[in-house]
Short mmCIF file of C-alpha atoms in Angstrom, two decimals:
data_model
loop_
_atom_site.label_atom_id
_atom_site.label_comp_id
_atom_site.label_asym_id
_atom_site.label_seq_id
_atom_site.Cartn_x
_atom_site.Cartn_y
_atom_site.Cartn_z
CA UNK A 557 0.24 0.32 -0.02
CA UNK A 558 0.81 3.44 -1.04
CA UNK A 559 0.54 5.51 2.21
CA UNK A 560 -0.67 8.54 0.50
CA UNK A 561 -3.17 6.51 -0.79
CA UNK A 562 -6.15 9.05 -0.84
CA UNK A 563 -9.13 7.00 0.78
CA UNK A 564 -11.82 5.51 -0.94
CA UNK A 565 -15.42 6.13 0.48
CA UNK A 566 -17.54 2.97 0.53
CA UNK A 567 -21.15 2.73 2.52
CA UNK A 568 -23.08 -0.22 4.30
CA UNK A 569 -26.29 0.02 4.77
CA UNK A 570 -27.96 -2.37 7.36
CA UNK A 571 -31.70 -3.24 7.90
CA UNK A 572 -31.60 -4.89 11.34
CA UNK A 573 -34.86 -6.06 12.98
CA UNK A 574 -34.05 -3.37 15.35
CA UNK A 575 -31.90 -0.82 13.84
CA UNK A 576 -31.48 0.81 10.55
CA UNK A 577 -28.17 2.25 9.94
CA UNK A 578 -26.05 3.61 7.51
CA UNK A 579 -21.73 3.69 7.53
CA UNK A 580 -19.74 5.69 5.84
CA UNK A 581 -16.46 4.14 5.93
CA UNK A 582 -12.85 6.10 4.43
CA UNK A 583 -11.44 2.50 2.96
CA UNK A 584 -7.51 2.58 2.95
CA UNK A 585 -5.34 -0.70 2.23
CA UNK A 586 -7.02 -3.10 4.82
CA UNK A 587 -8.31 -0.73 6.61
CA UNK A 588 -11.94 1.23 7.08
CA UNK A 589 -12.38 4.30 9.58
CA UNK A 590 -15.82 5.29 9.89
CA UNK A 591 -16.78 8.35 8.38
CA UNK A 592 -20.44 8.91 8.56
CA UNK A 593 -22.78 6.95 11.47
CA UNK A 594 -26.11 7.30 11.80
CA UNK A 595 -28.89 4.48 12.88
CA UNK A 596 -32.93 5.08 13.51
CA UNK A 597 -34.43 2.66 16.07
CA UNK A 598 -37.02 1.75 13.81
CA UNK A 599 -37.95 -1.92 15.53
CA UNK A 600 -39.18 -3.41 12.21
CA UNK A 601 -39.36 -6.53 13.57
CA UNK A 602 -41.68 -5.61 17.21
CA UNK A 603 -44.28 -7.42 17.10
CA UNK A 604 -43.70 -9.94 14.97
CA UNK A 605 -44.00 -13.72 16.24
CA UNK A 606 -47.33 -12.87 17.04
CA UNK A 607 -48.61 -11.14 13.09
CA UNK A 608 -45.70 -12.49 10.80
CA UNK A 609 -45.25 -8.97 9.40
CA UNK A 610 -43.30 -6.32 9.64
CA UNK A 611 -44.83 -3.09 12.29
CA UNK A 612 -46.21 -0.61 10.32
CA UNK A 613 -44.92 1.56 12.35
CA UNK A 614 -41.35 0.41 11.85
CA UNK A 615 -41.62 0.51 7.98
CA UNK A 616 -42.74 3.43 8.47
CA UNK A 617 -39.50 4.91 9.74
CA UNK A 618 -37.52 2.61 8.02
CA UNK A 619 -38.12 3.73 4.70
CA UNK A 620 -38.31 7.63 5.46
CA UNK A 621 -34.25 6.74 7.06
CA UNK A 622 -33.52 4.83 4.06
CA UNK A 623 -34.45 8.59 1.98
CA UNK A 624 -32.51 10.83 4.45
CA UNK A 625 -29.59 7.92 3.36
CA UNK A 626 -29.91 8.69 -0.31
CA UNK A 627 -29.87 11.80 0.26
CA UNK A 628 -27.13 11.92 2.19
CA UNK A 629 -24.48 9.60 -0.45
CA UNK A 630 -25.76 11.52 -2.86
CA UNK A 631 -24.48 15.03 -1.21
CA UNK A 632 -21.02 13.33 -1.04
CA UNK A 633 -20.88 11.27 -3.46
CA UNK A 634 -20.47 7.87 -2.41
CA UNK A 635 -20.90 6.12 -5.58
CA UNK A 636 -20.18 2.21 -3.66
CA UNK A 637 -23.46 1.31 -1.51
CA UNK A 638 -23.54 -2.22 -0.02
CA UNK A 639 -27.32 -2.79 1.63
CA UNK A 640 -28.32 -5.64 3.61
CA UNK A 641 -31.03 -6.75 5.52
CA UNK A 642 -31.46 -9.23 8.38
CA UNK A 643 -33.49 -11.68 10.06
CA UNK A 644 -37.00 -9.47 10.38
CA UNK A 645 -36.73 -8.91 6.71
CA UNK A 646 -35.48 -12.41 6.31
CA UNK A 647 -38.24 -13.76 8.33
CA UNK A 648 -41.66 -11.70 7.84
CA UNK A 649 -44.35 -12.24 4.96
CA UNK A 650 -44.01 -9.42 3.96
CA UNK A 651 -40.44 -8.88 4.22
CA UNK A 652 -40.40 -8.88 0.09
CA UNK A 653 -42.51 -6.38 -0.48
CA UNK A 654 -40.59 -4.39 1.98
CA UNK A 655 -37.29 -4.84 0.51
CA UNK A 656 -38.74 -4.21 -3.13
CA UNK A 657 -39.30 0.04 -1.66
CA UNK A 658 -36.16 -0.30 0.82
CA UNK A 659 -34.35 -0.34 -2.69
CA UNK A 660 -36.76 2.46 -4.38
CA UNK A 661 -36.15 5.10 -1.48
CA UNK A 662 -32.74 3.52 -1.24
CA UNK A 663 -31.37 3.81 -4.87
CA UNK A 664 -29.72 0.73 -4.49
CA UNK A 665 -29.92 -2.95 -4.23
CA UNK A 666 -31.01 -4.62 -1.27
CA UNK A 667 -29.68 -7.83 -0.51
CA UNK A 668 -31.68 -10.17 1.85
CA UNK A 669 -29.24 -12.04 4.09
CA UNK A 670 -29.87 -15.69 4.90
CA UNK A 671 -28.90 -16.62 8.94
CA UNK A 672 -25.62 -18.33 7.87
CA UNK A 673 -24.51 -15.34 6.12
CA UNK A 674 -25.37 -13.14 8.32
CA UNK A 675 -23.41 -15.66 10.90
CA UNK A 676 -20.23 -15.38 8.70
CA UNK A 677 -20.05 -12.09 7.53
CA UNK A 678 -20.06 -11.07 11.43
CA UNK A 679 -17.23 -12.84 12.10
CA UNK A 680 -15.31 -11.78 9.00
CA UNK A 681 -16.11 -8.49 10.47
CA UNK A 682 -14.73 -9.54 13.76
CA UNK A 683 -11.55 -10.83 12.21
CA UNK A 684 -10.54 -7.82 10.49
CA UNK A 685 -11.22 -5.88 13.74
CA UNK A 686 -8.82 -8.21 15.96
CA UNK A 687 -5.87 -9.17 15.63
CA UNK A 688 -5.24 -13.04 15.75
CA UNK A 689 -9.70 -13.47 16.90
CA UNK A 690 -10.51 -17.19 18.64
CA UNK A 691 -13.26 -17.95 20.09
CA UNK A 692 -17.54 -17.82 18.79
CA UNK A 693 -18.43 -14.50 17.60
CA UNK A 694 -22.01 -14.24 18.68
CA UNK A 695 -23.79 -11.39 17.52
CA UNK A 696 -27.14 -10.14 18.86
CA UNK A 697 -29.92 -8.37 16.59
CA UNK A 698 -33.74 -7.58 16.99
CA UNK A 699 -35.27 -11.02 15.81
CA UNK A 700 -31.74 -13.33 16.11
CA UNK A 701 -28.64 -14.39 17.67
CA UNK A 702 -25.88 -15.92 15.50
CA UNK A 703 -22.95 -17.99 16.39
CA UNK A 704 -19.90 -18.56 14.27
CA UNK A 705 -16.87 -19.91 15.14
CA UNK A 706 -13.72 -18.02 14.75
CA UNK A 707 -9.58 -19.47 14.66
CA UNK A 708 -6.70 -17.21 14.13
CA UNK A 709 -5.85 -19.53 10.73
CA UNK A 710 -9.42 -18.45 9.72
CA UNK A 711 -13.25 -19.37 10.27
CA UNK A 712 -14.46 -22.86 11.07
CA UNK A 713 -17.52 -25.02 10.40
CA UNK A 714 -21.07 -23.38 9.78
CA UNK A 715 -22.30 -21.07 11.93
CA UNK A 716 -25.73 -20.92 13.94
CA UNK A 717 -29.07 -19.35 13.51
CA UNK A 718 -31.03 -18.44 17.04
CA UNK A 719 -34.56 -17.06 17.38
CA UNK A 720 -33.40 -15.08 20.33
CA UNK A 721 -33.62 -11.25 19.75
CA UNK A 722 -36.03 -9.06 21.66
CA UNK A 723 -38.87 -9.48 19.47
CA UNK A 724 -38.43 -13.49 18.47
CA UNK A 725 -39.42 -15.12 22.22
CA UNK A 726 -42.89 -15.29 22.17
CA UNK A 727 -42.92 -13.73 26.03
CA UNK A 728 -44.81 -10.88 26.28
CA UNK A 729 -42.25 -7.68 27.18
CA UNK A 730 -43.39 -7.06 31.08
CA UNK A 731 -42.57 -11.19 31.90
CA UNK A 732 -40.47 -11.94 34.81
CA UNK A 733 -36.77 -12.57 34.68
CA UNK A 734 -37.37 -15.98 35.68
CA UNK A 735 -39.81 -17.01 32.81
CA UNK A 736 -37.32 -14.88 29.84
CA UNK A 737 -33.97 -16.87 31.48
CA UNK A 738 -35.89 -20.18 31.51
CA UNK A 739 -37.53 -19.57 27.57
CA UNK A 740 -33.85 -18.37 26.56
CA UNK A 741 -32.44 -21.48 28.02
CA UNK A 742 -34.35 -23.86 26.33
CA UNK A 743 -33.16 -22.23 22.59
CA UNK A 744 -29.54 -22.12 23.28
CA UNK A 745 -29.15 -26.11 24.58
CA UNK A 746 -29.46 -26.45 20.84
CA UNK A 747 -26.52 -24.75 20.06
CA UNK A 748 -23.34 -27.00 19.29
CA UNK A 749 -21.25 -24.35 19.30
CA UNK A 750 -21.63 -23.30 22.67
CA UNK A 751 -20.53 -26.92 23.48
CA UNK A 752 -17.07 -26.39 22.18
CA UNK A 753 -15.14 -25.03 24.80
CA UNK A 754 -13.68 -22.03 23.27
CA UNK A 755 -12.44 -19.34 25.81
CA UNK A 756 -13.80 -16.16 24.65
CA UNK A 757 -16.54 -15.12 23.28
CA UNK A 758 -17.10 -11.78 20.79
CA UNK A 759 -20.13 -10.04 21.66
CA UNK A 760 -21.68 -8.16 18.22
CA UNK A 761 -24.46 -6.23 18.25
CA UNK A 762 -25.59 -2.75 19.84
CA UNK A 763 -28.01 -3.91 22.48
CA UNK A 764 -24.34 -5.99 24.11
CA UNK A 765 -22.34 -2.96 23.53
CA UNK A 766 -24.86 -0.79 25.22
CA UNK A 767 -25.00 -3.34 27.88
CA UNK A 768 -20.74 -3.06 28.43
CA UNK A 769 -21.24 1.10 28.04
CA UNK A 770 -23.39 0.12 31.47
CA UNK A 771 -20.50 -1.50 32.62
CA UNK A 772 -18.08 1.09 32.11
CA UNK A 773 -20.07 3.94 33.36
CA UNK A 774 -20.84 2.17 36.62
CA UNK A 775 -17.30 1.48 37.34
CA UNK A 776 -16.05 4.20 36.22
CA UNK A 777 -13.63 2.76 33.41
CA UNK A 778 -11.59 6.16 32.49
CA UNK A 779 -11.32 4.63 29.24
CA UNK A 780 -14.49 4.93 26.62
CA UNK A 781 -13.50 2.77 23.83
CA UNK A 782 -15.89 -0.39 23.42
CA UNK A 783 -14.12 -1.83 20.91
CA UNK A 784 -11.66 -4.48 22.73
CA UNK A 785 -13.55 -4.35 26.27
CA UNK A 786 -13.30 -7.23 28.14
CA UNK A 787 -15.54 -8.69 30.78
CA UNK A 788 -15.17 -11.71 33.40
CA UNK A 789 -17.83 -13.92 34.68
CA UNK A 790 -17.94 -11.39 37.42
CA UNK A 791 -18.49 -8.65 35.76
CA UNK A 792 -21.34 -9.83 33.52
CA UNK A 793 -23.12 -11.09 36.78
CA UNK A 794 -22.61 -7.48 38.52
CA UNK A 795 -23.90 -5.48 35.24
CA UNK A 796 -26.77 -8.51 35.03
CA UNK A 797 -27.42 -7.57 38.85
CA UNK A 798 -27.70 -3.88 37.94
CA UNK A 799 -29.28 -4.54 34.97
CA UNK A 800 -32.51 -6.26 36.47
CA UNK A 801 -32.56 -4.11 39.91
CA UNK A 802 -33.96 -1.02 37.58
CA UNK A 803 -37.10 -2.68 37.34
CA UNK A 804 -37.64 -1.51 41.21
CA UNK A 805 -34.89 0.93 41.69
CA UNK A 806 -36.30 4.56 39.91
CA UNK A 807 -32.75 6.14 40.55
CA UNK A 808 -31.02 3.56 39.02
CA UNK A 809 -33.15 3.41 36.55
CA UNK A 810 -32.91 6.11 35.55
CA UNK A 811 -29.04 6.01 35.29
CA UNK A 812 -29.07 3.09 33.09
CA UNK A 813 -32.11 4.87 30.85
CA UNK A 814 -29.44 7.90 29.48
CA UNK A 815 -26.66 5.60 29.73
CA UNK A 816 -28.08 3.44 26.45
CA UNK A 817 -31.14 5.89 25.33
CA UNK A 818 -34.24 3.45 23.00
CA UNK A 819 -32.56 0.37 23.42
CA UNK A 820 -33.60 0.41 27.08
CA UNK A 821 -36.38 -1.48 26.25
CA UNK A 822 -34.59 -4.66 25.46
CA UNK A 823 -31.62 -4.41 27.86
CA UNK A 824 -32.80 -6.55 30.64
CA UNK A 825 -33.13 -9.16 27.50
CA UNK A 826 -29.67 -8.42 25.68
CA UNK A 827 -27.99 -9.23 29.84
CA UNK A 828 -30.22 -12.57 30.70
CA UNK A 829 -29.28 -13.85 27.55
CA UNK A 830 -24.81 -13.06 27.32
CA UNK A 831 -25.38 -14.01 31.42
CA UNK A 832 -27.05 -17.20 29.79
CA UNK A 833 -25.20 -17.81 27.22
CA UNK A 834 -21.34 -16.90 28.62
CA UNK A 835 -22.55 -19.42 31.35
CA UNK A 836 -23.66 -22.52 28.86
CA UNK A 837 -20.67 -22.04 26.66
CA UNK A 838 -18.46 -21.77 29.60
CA UNK A 839 -16.54 -19.07 28.46
CA UNK A 840 -14.13 -17.68 30.37
CA UNK A 841 -14.34 -13.65 28.91
CA UNK A 842 -16.56 -11.50 27.02
CA UNK A 843 -14.44 -9.15 24.26
CA UNK A 844 -17.05 -6.73 22.99
CA UNK A 845 -16.21 -5.45 19.68
CA UNK A 846 -17.08 -2.54 17.49
CA UNK A 847 -17.01 -4.63 14.36
CA UNK A 848 -19.23 -6.90 12.99
CA UNK A 849 -22.00 -7.34 9.90
CA UNK A 850 -21.21 -3.96 8.14
CA UNK A 851 -17.12 -4.15 8.40
CA UNK A 852 -17.69 -8.08 7.10
CA UNK A 853 -19.87 -6.93 3.80
CA UNK A 854 -18.18 -4.52 3.75
CA UNK A 855 -14.71 -6.15 3.09
CA UNK A 856 -16.55 -9.20 1.44
CA UNK A 857 -17.19 -6.91 -1.60
CA UNK A 858 -14.51 -5.59 -1.81
CA UNK A 859 -12.55 -8.89 -1.14
CA UNK A 860 -10.76 -9.45 -4.58
CA UNK A 861 -8.50 -6.55 -4.37
CA UNK A 862 -8.42 -6.12 0.20
CA UNK A 863 -8.18 -10.48 0.91
CA UNK A 864 -5.82 -13.10 -0.08
CA UNK A 865 -8.50 -15.36 0.67
CA UNK A 866 -11.84 -15.02 2.69
CA UNK A 867 -9.97 -14.29 6.35
CA UNK A 868 -6.64 -13.09 5.63
CA UNK A 869 -6.31 -9.18 5.01
CA UNK A 870 -4.19 -8.59 2.45
CA UNK A 871 -2.93 -5.90 4.49
CA UNK A 872 -2.18 -5.27 8.54
CA UNK A 873 -5.43 -3.07 9.35
CA UNK A 874 -3.38 -1.84 12.48
CA UNK A 875 -0.60 -0.14 10.34
CA UNK A 876 -3.25 0.12 6.76
CA UNK A 877 -4.88 2.12 9.89
CA UNK A 878 -3.01 4.01 11.30
CA UNK A 879 -1.25 5.50 8.32
CA UNK A 880 -4.90 6.14 7.28
CA UNK A 881 -5.88 7.85 10.25
CA UNK A 882 -2.94 10.23 11.13
CA UNK A 883 -2.45 10.87 6.80
CA UNK A 884 0.92 9.87 6.44
CA UNK A 885 3.17 10.91 3.84
CA UNK A 886 5.63 9.40 2.51
CA UNK A 887 8.33 10.95 4.36
CA UNK A 888 6.23 10.73 7.60
CA UNK A 889 5.81 7.03 6.94
CA UNK A 890 9.18 6.08 5.88
CA UNK A 891 11.18 8.00 8.63
CA UNK A 892 8.51 5.83 11.38
CA UNK A 893 9.70 2.65 9.55
CA UNK A 894 13.33 3.43 9.70
CA UNK A 895 13.12 4.53 13.68
CA UNK A 896 11.54 1.39 14.53
CA UNK A 897 14.37 -0.32 12.77
CA UNK A 898 16.61 1.95 14.58
CA UNK A 899 14.83 0.82 18.18
CA UNK A 900 14.24 -2.59 17.36
CA UNK A 901 17.54 -4.20 18.81
CA UNK A 902 16.88 -2.68 22.48
CA UNK A 903 13.33 -4.16 22.33
CA UNK A 904 11.76 -7.28 23.76
CA UNK A 905 12.15 -10.05 21.41
CA UNK A 906 8.14 -10.56 20.89
CA UNK A 907 6.39 -11.78 18.02
CA UNK A 908 2.72 -10.92 19.18
CA UNK A 909 4.54 -7.56 20.15
CA UNK A 910 6.37 -6.40 16.88
CA UNK A 911 3.17 -4.88 15.07
CA UNK A 912 2.81 -2.83 18.51
CA UNK A 913 6.33 -1.56 18.36
CA UNK A 914 6.20 -0.75 14.58
CA UNK A 915 3.00 1.13 15.28
CA UNK A 916 4.54 3.06 17.85
CA UNK A 917 7.39 4.46 15.92
CA UNK A 918 4.63 5.41 12.89
CA UNK A 919 2.51 7.54 15.44
CA UNK A 920 6.04 8.92 16.11
CA UNK A 921 5.42 12.59 14.56
CA UNK A 922 1.81 12.39 15.48
CA UNK A 923 1.82 15.39 17.66
CA UNK A 924 4.28 17.22 15.45
CA UNK A 925 2.26 20.37 15.02
CA UNK A 926 0.70 20.61 18.36
CA UNK A 927 1.16 23.42 21.28
CA UNK A 928 4.93 22.37 22.19
CA UNK A 929 3.88 23.21 25.74
CA UNK A 930 1.15 20.86 25.38
CA UNK A 931 2.21 18.21 22.70
CA UNK A 932 3.33 15.19 24.94
CA UNK A 933 -0.91 15.18 26.86
CA UNK A 934 -2.89 16.31 23.06
CA UNK A 935 -0.43 13.20 21.45
CA UNK A 936 -1.20 10.94 24.28
CA UNK A 937 -5.03 11.18 23.93
CA UNK A 938 -4.98 11.39 20.48
CA UNK A 939 -3.41 7.61 20.61
CA UNK A 940 -4.92 6.43 23.01
CA UNK A 941 -7.96 6.98 21.39
CA UNK A 942 -7.75 6.39 17.99
CA UNK A 943 -9.89 4.99 16.03
CA UNK A 944 -7.92 2.27 14.67
CA UNK A 945 -8.61 -2.07 14.91
CA UNK A 946 -6.52 -4.51 15.59
CA UNK A 947 -5.54 -3.22 19.35
CA UNK A 948 -6.66 -4.22 22.33
CA UNK A 949 -6.83 -1.66 25.57
CA UNK A 950 -3.87 -2.43 27.70
CA UNK A 951 -2.37 -2.58 23.48
CA UNK A 952 -3.50 1.23 23.54
CA UNK A 953 -2.15 2.35 26.76
CA UNK A 954 1.12 1.04 25.80
CA UNK A 955 1.11 2.81 22.49
CA UNK A 956 0.23 6.44 24.31
CA UNK A 957 2.55 6.24 26.89
CA UNK A 958 5.11 5.53 24.74
CA UNK A 959 4.12 8.89 22.15
CA UNK A 960 3.75 10.70 25.95
CA UNK A 961 7.61 10.14 26.28
CA UNK A 962 8.15 9.98 22.97
CA UNK A 963 8.02 13.96 23.66
CA UNK A 964 8.95 14.32 26.90
CA UNK A 965 11.37 12.20 29.18
CA UNK A 966 8.64 13.56 31.98
CA UNK A 967 5.80 12.09 30.35
CA UNK A 968 3.87 11.18 33.46
CA UNK A 969 0.18 8.87 32.50
CA UNK A 970 -2.77 10.77 34.17
CA UNK A 971 -3.82 8.77 37.24
CA UNK A 972 -7.05 7.97 35.96
CA UNK A 973 -5.39 5.58 33.07
CA UNK A 974 -2.28 3.33 35.21
CA UNK A 975 -5.60 0.90 36.05
CA UNK A 976 -4.97 -0.08 31.87
CA UNK A 977 -2.38 -1.95 30.92
CA UNK A 978 0.23 -4.01 31.95
CA UNK A 979 2.84 -2.97 35.25
CA UNK A 980 5.63 -3.50 33.47
CA UNK A 981 4.60 -1.85 29.96
CA UNK A 982 4.96 1.25 32.44
CA UNK A 983 9.23 0.59 31.90
CA UNK A 984 9.13 -0.18 28.65
CA UNK A 985 7.33 2.88 27.38
CA UNK A 986 9.71 5.08 28.49
CA UNK A 987 13.25 2.83 26.80
CA UNK A 988 11.02 3.05 23.18
CA UNK A 989 10.07 7.27 24.35
CA UNK A 990 13.37 8.07 24.71
CA UNK A 991 14.55 5.81 21.85
CA UNK A 992 12.14 7.45 19.45
CA UNK A 993 13.38 10.83 21.00
CA UNK A 994 17.04 10.00 20.34
CA UNK A 995 16.22 9.19 16.72
CA UNK A 996 14.11 11.89 15.81
CA UNK A 997 16.84 14.47 17.45
CA UNK A 998 19.29 13.26 15.62
CA UNK A 999 18.35 12.66 12.17
CA UNK A 1000 15.47 16.12 12.15
CA UNK A 1001 12.77 12.75 11.22
CA UNK A 1002 14.26 12.34 8.05
CA UNK A 1003 14.98 8.58 7.12
CA UNK A 1004 17.85 9.16 5.25
CA UNK A 1005 20.12 10.79 8.18
CA UNK A 1006 18.61 8.16 10.94
CA UNK A 1007 20.05 5.54 8.76
CA UNK A 1008 23.72 6.88 9.81
CA UNK A 1009 23.32 5.53 13.23
CA UNK A 1010 22.30 2.23 15.25
CA UNK A 1011 21.75 0.96 18.51
CA UNK A 1012 23.25 -2.35 20.29
CA UNK A 1013 23.48 -3.14 23.70
CA UNK A 1014 26.72 -5.40 25.27
CA UNK A 1015 25.91 -6.83 28.65
CA UNK A 1016 26.99 -3.66 30.37
CA UNK A 1017 26.79 -0.97 27.53
CA UNK A 1018 24.66 0.90 25.88
CA UNK A 1019 26.12 1.15 22.21
CA UNK A 1020 25.08 4.37 19.39
CA UNK A 1021 27.41 3.60 16.90
CA UNK A 1022 27.30 6.41 13.85
CA UNK A 1023 28.57 6.17 10.17
CA UNK A 1024 32.35 7.59 9.71
CA UNK A 1025 32.14 11.14 8.71
CA UNK A 1026 28.84 11.81 10.66
CA UNK A 1027 30.56 12.83 13.91
CA UNK A 1028 29.29 16.40 13.41
CA UNK A 1029 25.44 14.94 13.96
CA UNK A 1030 25.89 14.17 17.48
CA UNK A 1031 25.33 17.31 18.87
CA UNK A 1032 24.67 18.31 23.07
CA UNK A 1033 21.55 17.59 22.37
CA UNK A 1034 21.69 13.93 20.94
CA UNK A 1035 24.57 13.22 23.61
CA UNK A 1036 21.56 14.28 26.13
CA UNK A 1037 19.27 12.48 24.99
CA UNK A 1038 21.42 9.51 24.43
CA UNK A 1039 22.71 9.54 28.02
CA UNK A 1040 18.88 9.71 29.11
CA UNK A 1041 18.26 6.51 27.34
CA UNK A 1042 20.99 4.80 28.60
CA UNK A 1043 19.99 5.66 31.73
CA UNK A 1044 16.24 4.34 31.54
CA UNK A 1045 18.08 0.98 30.75
CA UNK A 1046 20.27 1.04 33.45
CA UNK A 1047 23.67 1.08 31.36
CA UNK A 1048 26.02 2.71 30.79
CA UNK A 1049 26.62 5.12 27.41
CA UNK A 1050 28.86 4.98 24.61
CA UNK A 1051 29.06 6.22 20.89
CA UNK A 1052 31.56 5.00 18.60
CA UNK A 1053 32.53 5.66 14.94
CA UNK A 1054 31.75 2.79 12.90
CA UNK A 1055 34.62 2.86 10.34
CA UNK A 1056 33.09 0.15 8.46
CA UNK A 1057 31.73 1.49 5.00
CA UNK A 1058 28.31 -0.44 5.63
CA UNK A 1059 27.11 0.10 9.02
#
């Protein structure tokens, strides 16, 4: 991928049982960054089990939303529009008629997905959002719950579709939690995938994201990013208990309602389904995925250019995402790659984290245009909340801390965020930041000049080797930053001139 390549806008319209959503993406390589995102909670599937037909009010709201989306797409000049409909339209007797109306109002072809396609595409969306995902993808919509196995090597086997959306169970809205649990368990007993012993469930869908938002708020979790947020069994039990308490606690009900908005009507159902899925699947943790069906639809459609196979991105979504998000030009990209090669000899040997180290170096110039008095703090928050995938929250903490330390050796993380990340990464971030500072000041952020020096370590020393004839590049500031790096590594500093031609 060429770093200066302009992103292409592509849109996905997802007509679900509860929501009708438009997402416009800027696609660069194997990364897709949301440019515009809007949903209307039309509730197409409300009342479907009783009537067999789509909600009349839901149809009206959905078609109105599609007319608005068409105007937005036209105004932005988006040419690639992919539209899909899921369980409610698939199952309703008037689904085909609605689909024809929807396609006319949107001005684009509409595909009604089968349950197996829905699960497969959700799993594909999860794959491009995580590094080496391994577990079961569970996508809870308004009418159905899809499961699909996903492994680092690729998706395995067929998926499952279960009628477990809040609009599909034949229960009244005011059904007691115990009765709802019983009905949920009865359906889940038919699942073969829940018996496979997978360790992790990747939770997809707006209802489960809303549930995670409640958990974040109630535990004062500082990083308000849902993608990659993890919950263990204790956390799921606690949030389920809090959700159930809203039926008798008006203050708690008001708080939860303010967090989840119009999803409040279905949040109890979502909590009970997640609680039962977690127990029956024997999972160790739940990982919230902001990626899902829409991302899978996008990359499935663009697969010929972006994927070697159905399951493997042609590029790295993390690296491509950073290039796209920071709008790196050729010089910034080349400097970042050279900087990575410069500091790699002093970093821990970790195959699983090499991508993170490389990503940090590509972000090394992200604070250049900020005011120098606030550069470290602003760059820290820019990286911490970057809208790129394939990052755990611990990875975000390391990247952001590294970039803060890249701009000042005195950088300290804000206290609220010290609970996120690995304790051992504190020192690693300081070392990486100091090494990046050294490379930047020596070279003026020039890839060509940075190739004149290299780092290596001995048992007791950190050695900076300088190409012969480049000694004048070692200024007092360069020496100062080199000494800071050596101090962080608890090594003696030594600068040497390399006489060999091929340093």
